[in-house]
mmCIF file of C-alpha atoms in Angstrom:
data_model
loop_
_atom_site.group_PDB
_atom_site.id
_atom_site.type_symbol
_atom_site.label_atom_id
_atom_site.label_comp_id
_atom_site.label_asym_id
_atom_site.label_seq_id
_atom_site.Cartn_x
_atom_site.Cartn_y
_atom_site.Cartn_z
ATOM 1 C CA UNK E 1 103.224 150.627 95.102
ATOM 2 C CA UNK E 2 101.109 153.595 96.212
ATOM 3 C CA UNK E 3 98.363 153.436 98.886
ATOM 4 C CA UNK E 4 95.563 153.077 96.244
ATOM 5 C CA UNK E 5 97.341 150.045 94.608
ATOM 6 C CA UNK E 6 97.959 148.498 98.072
ATOM 7 C CA UNK E 7 94.266 148.823 99.058
ATOM 8 C CA UNK E 8 92.951 147.351 95.714
ATOM 9 C CA UNK E 9 95.537 144.621 95.754
ATOM 10 C CA UNK E 10 94.604 143.640 99.276
ATOM 11 C CA UNK E 11 90.920 143.388 98.370
ATOM 12 C CA UNK E 12 91.703 141.382 95.273
ATOM 13 C CA UNK E 13 93.841 138.892 97.214
ATOM 14 C CA UNK E 14 91.132 138.446 99.724
ATOM 15 C CA UNK E 15 88.573 137.734 96.919
ATOM 16 C CA UNK E 16 86.330 140.653 97.989
ATOM 17 C CA UNK E 17 83.727 142.244 95.643
ATOM 18 C CA UNK E 18 84.298 146.048 95.535
ATOM 19 C CA UNK E 19 83.804 149.008 93.214
ATOM 20 C CA UNK E 20 86.422 151.724 92.583
ATOM 21 C CA UNK E 21 84.914 155.211 92.859
ATOM 22 C CA UNK E 22 86.925 157.786 91.000
ATOM 23 C CA UNK E 23 86.780 161.421 92.135
ATOM 24 C CA UNK E 24 86.806 164.370 89.747
ATOM 25 C CA UNK E 25 89.231 166.080 92.032
ATOM 26 C CA UNK E 26 91.235 165.387 95.208
ATOM 27 C CA UNK E 27 89.161 165.680 98.358
ATOM 28 C CA UNK E 28 90.003 165.590 102.005
ATOM 29 C CA UNK E 29 86.804 165.989 103.930
ATOM 30 C CA UNK E 30 83.891 163.640 104.449
ATOM 31 C CA UNK E 31 81.371 166.117 102.912
ATOM 32 C CA UNK E 32 83.397 166.570 99.732
ATOM 33 C CA UNK E 33 83.883 162.770 99.591
ATOM 34 C CA UNK E 34 80.150 162.023 99.799
ATOM 35 C CA UNK E 35 79.452 164.392 96.919
ATOM 36 C CA UNK E 36 82.198 162.952 94.799
ATOM 37 C CA UNK E 37 81.013 159.427 95.469
ATOM 38 C CA UNK E 38 77.376 160.209 95.268
ATOM 39 C CA UNK E 39 76.534 158.575 98.615
ATOM 40 C CA UNK E 40 75.121 159.730 101.872
ATOM 41 C CA UNK E 41 77.487 161.157 104.425
ATOM 42 C CA UNK E 42 76.490 158.217 106.651
ATOM 43 C CA UNK E 43 78.031 155.853 104.129
ATOM 44 C CA UNK E 44 81.429 157.501 104.120
ATOM 45 C CA UNK E 45 83.799 155.878 106.617
ATOM 46 C CA UNK E 46 85.840 158.369 108.611
ATOM 47 C CA UNK E 47 88.984 156.584 109.922
ATOM 48 C CA UNK E 48 90.621 158.100 113.097
ATOM 49 C CA UNK E 49 93.708 156.799 114.696
ATOM 50 C CA UNK E 50 94.586 157.251 118.302
ATOM 51 C CA UNK E 51 97.041 156.148 121.085
ATOM 52 C CA UNK E 52 95.802 155.041 124.415
ATOM 53 C CA UNK E 53 98.012 155.746 127.548
ATOM 54 C CA UNK E 54 100.162 152.715 126.829
ATOM 55 C CA UNK E 55 100.817 153.928 123.251
ATOM 56 C CA UNK E 56 98.691 151.151 121.809
ATOM 57 C CA UNK E 57 97.107 152.091 118.437
ATOM 58 C CA UNK E 58 93.287 152.200 118.039
ATOM 59 C CA UNK E 59 91.585 152.704 114.722
ATOM 60 C CA UNK E 60 88.136 154.209 115.100
ATOM 61 C CA UNK E 61 85.712 153.974 112.178
ATOM 62 C CA UNK E 62 82.713 156.309 112.291
ATOM 63 C CA UNK E 63 80.239 157.702 109.856
ATOM 64 C CA UNK E 64 81.323 160.867 108.038
ATOM 65 C CA UNK E 65 78.268 162.605 109.410
ATOM 66 C CA UNK E 66 79.380 162.182 112.994
ATOM 67 C CA UNK E 67 82.145 162.980 115.433
ATOM 68 C CA UNK E 68 84.025 160.513 117.590
ATOM 69 C CA UNK E 69 82.632 160.651 121.128
ATOM 70 C CA UNK E 70 85.956 160.573 123.093
ATOM 71 C CA UNK E 71 84.277 159.599 126.352
ATOM 72 C CA UNK E 72 82.683 156.555 124.623
ATOM 73 C CA UNK E 73 85.977 155.777 122.798
ATOM 74 C CA UNK E 74 87.915 155.935 126.064
ATOM 75 C CA UNK E 75 85.419 153.512 127.606
ATOM 76 C CA UNK E 76 85.665 151.008 124.853
ATOM 77 C CA UNK E 77 89.515 150.977 124.854
ATOM 78 C CA UNK E 78 89.455 150.856 128.730
ATOM 79 C CA UNK E 79 91.764 153.847 128.975
ATOM 80 C CA UNK E 80 91.260 157.119 130.801
ATOM 81 C CA UNK E 81 93.641 158.791 128.356
ATOM 82 C CA UNK E 82 93.679 158.856 124.568
ATOM 83 C CA UNK E 83 95.203 161.148 121.986
ATOM 84 C CA UNK E 84 95.040 161.397 118.172
ATOM 85 C CA UNK E 85 98.174 160.242 116.450
ATOM 86 C CA UNK E 86 99.764 163.297 114.702
ATOM 87 C CA UNK E 87 100.088 163.756 111.010
ATOM 88 C CA UNK E 88 103.824 163.380 110.911
ATOM 89 C CA UNK E 89 103.816 160.075 112.601
ATOM 90 C CA UNK E 90 101.059 158.653 110.324
ATOM 91 C CA UNK E 91 102.985 159.842 107.298
ATOM 92 C CA UNK E 92 106.382 158.629 108.351
ATOM 93 C CA UNK E 93 105.371 155.309 109.980
ATOM 94 C CA UNK E 94 102.465 154.239 107.804
ATOM 95 C CA UNK E 95 102.601 156.460 104.666
ATOM 96 C CA UNK E 96 99.056 157.673 105.419
ATOM 97 C CA UNK E 97 97.464 160.900 104.157
ATOM 98 C CA UNK E 98 95.225 162.792 106.586
ATOM 99 C CA UNK E 99 91.781 163.071 104.969
ATOM 100 C CA UNK E 100 92.369 159.975 102.861
ATOM 101 C CA UNK E 101 93.075 157.174 105.376
ATOM 102 C CA UNK E 102 92.124 153.742 104.285
ATOM 103 C CA UNK E 103 91.427 151.430 107.147
ATOM 104 C CA UNK E 104 92.865 148.584 104.962
ATOM 105 C CA UNK E 105 96.306 150.147 105.274
ATOM 106 C CA UNK E 106 96.232 149.795 109.107
ATOM 107 C CA UNK E 107 95.299 146.065 109.271
ATOM 108 C CA UNK E 108 97.761 144.396 111.634
ATOM 109 C CA UNK E 109 98.861 147.698 113.172
ATOM 110 C CA UNK E 110 96.095 148.354 115.716
ATOM 111 C CA UNK E 111 92.825 147.426 117.242
ATOM 112 C CA UNK E 112 89.753 148.313 115.202
ATOM 113 C CA UNK E 113 86.505 149.822 116.496
ATOM 114 C CA UNK E 114 83.557 150.027 114.137
ATOM 115 C CA UNK E 115 80.571 152.235 114.909
ATOM 116 C CA UNK E 116 77.320 150.384 115.245
ATOM 117 C CA UNK E 117 75.568 152.917 113.015
ATOM 118 C CA UNK E 118 77.252 151.451 109.976
ATOM 119 C CA UNK E 119 75.157 148.286 110.253
ATOM 120 C CA UNK E 120 72.156 150.366 108.955
ATOM 121 C CA UNK E 121 73.769 150.284 105.551
ATOM 122 C CA UNK E 122 74.385 147.374 103.190
ATOM 123 C CA UNK E 123 77.281 149.191 101.500
ATOM 124 C CA UNK E 124 79.946 151.660 102.744
ATOM 125 C CA UNK E 125 82.682 153.623 101.025
ATOM 126 C CA UNK E 126 86.274 153.904 102.264
ATOM 127 C CA UNK E 127 89.267 155.767 101.022
ATOM 128 C CA UNK E 128 91.815 153.922 98.752
ATOM 129 C CA UNK E 129 94.467 155.793 100.790
ATOM 130 C CA UNK E 130 94.756 158.462 98.056
ATOM 131 C CA UNK E 131 92.491 161.577 97.960
ATOM 132 C CA UNK E 132 91.404 160.957 94.348
ATOM 133 C CA UNK E 133 89.384 157.788 94.736
ATOM 134 C CA UNK E 134 87.397 155.519 97.062
ATOM 135 C CA UNK E 135 86.141 152.003 97.319
ATOM 136 C CA UNK E 136 82.528 150.750 97.768
ATOM 137 C CA UNK E 137 82.099 147.384 99.415
ATOM 138 C CA UNK E 138 79.612 145.551 101.524
ATOM 139 C CA UNK E 139 79.524 146.500 105.223
ATOM 140 C CA UNK E 140 79.715 142.902 106.223
ATOM 141 C CA UNK E 141 82.849 142.311 104.074
ATOM 142 C CA UNK E 142 84.584 145.383 105.555
ATOM 143 C CA UNK E 143 83.852 144.201 109.074
ATOM 144 C CA UNK E 144 85.210 140.777 108.395
ATOM 145 C CA UNK E 145 88.358 142.196 106.697
ATOM 146 C CA UNK E 146 89.356 144.410 109.520
ATOM 147 C CA UNK E 147 88.401 142.131 112.457
ATOM 148 C CA UNK E 148 86.742 144.945 114.266
ATOM 149 C CA UNK E 149 84.768 145.329 117.396
ATOM 150 C CA UNK E 150 81.199 146.741 116.911
ATOM 151 C CA UNK E 151 80.454 149.540 119.376
ATOM 152 C CA UNK E 152 78.693 152.912 119.977
ATOM 153 C CA UNK E 153 81.445 155.480 119.516
ATOM 154 C CA UNK E 154 79.874 158.469 117.775
#
């Protein structure tokens, strides 16, 4: 089962309402993603994965129009050190594709941090885990699924 199928199956098993958004081509940036999905950049979820100094995994979800504020991120995880997980580790350990990371594929593998700016939108879009499609779902449903902490990190 590929990442897309895993993400869709997970949502179906949880009984979530969602819409599959097909892209006309593979995309790997938030700007391209927003165009393909015909949504604002603020509705594209950028998923970033980091280690803290104890090698705990943290999954940061921020609007595609922003950047992770590393100082704020270190504060919320209560660590003075943090580093992004490298591409090879993500590919080998979790089968993730940089530029197409679905937060659904990290459930159970780290602690989730959800940027407060997302609460301004009723719906958000996330990757299926493959660069050719995305998923549109309610912000509240996504927050419930990933058991996240709401914070200011961008």
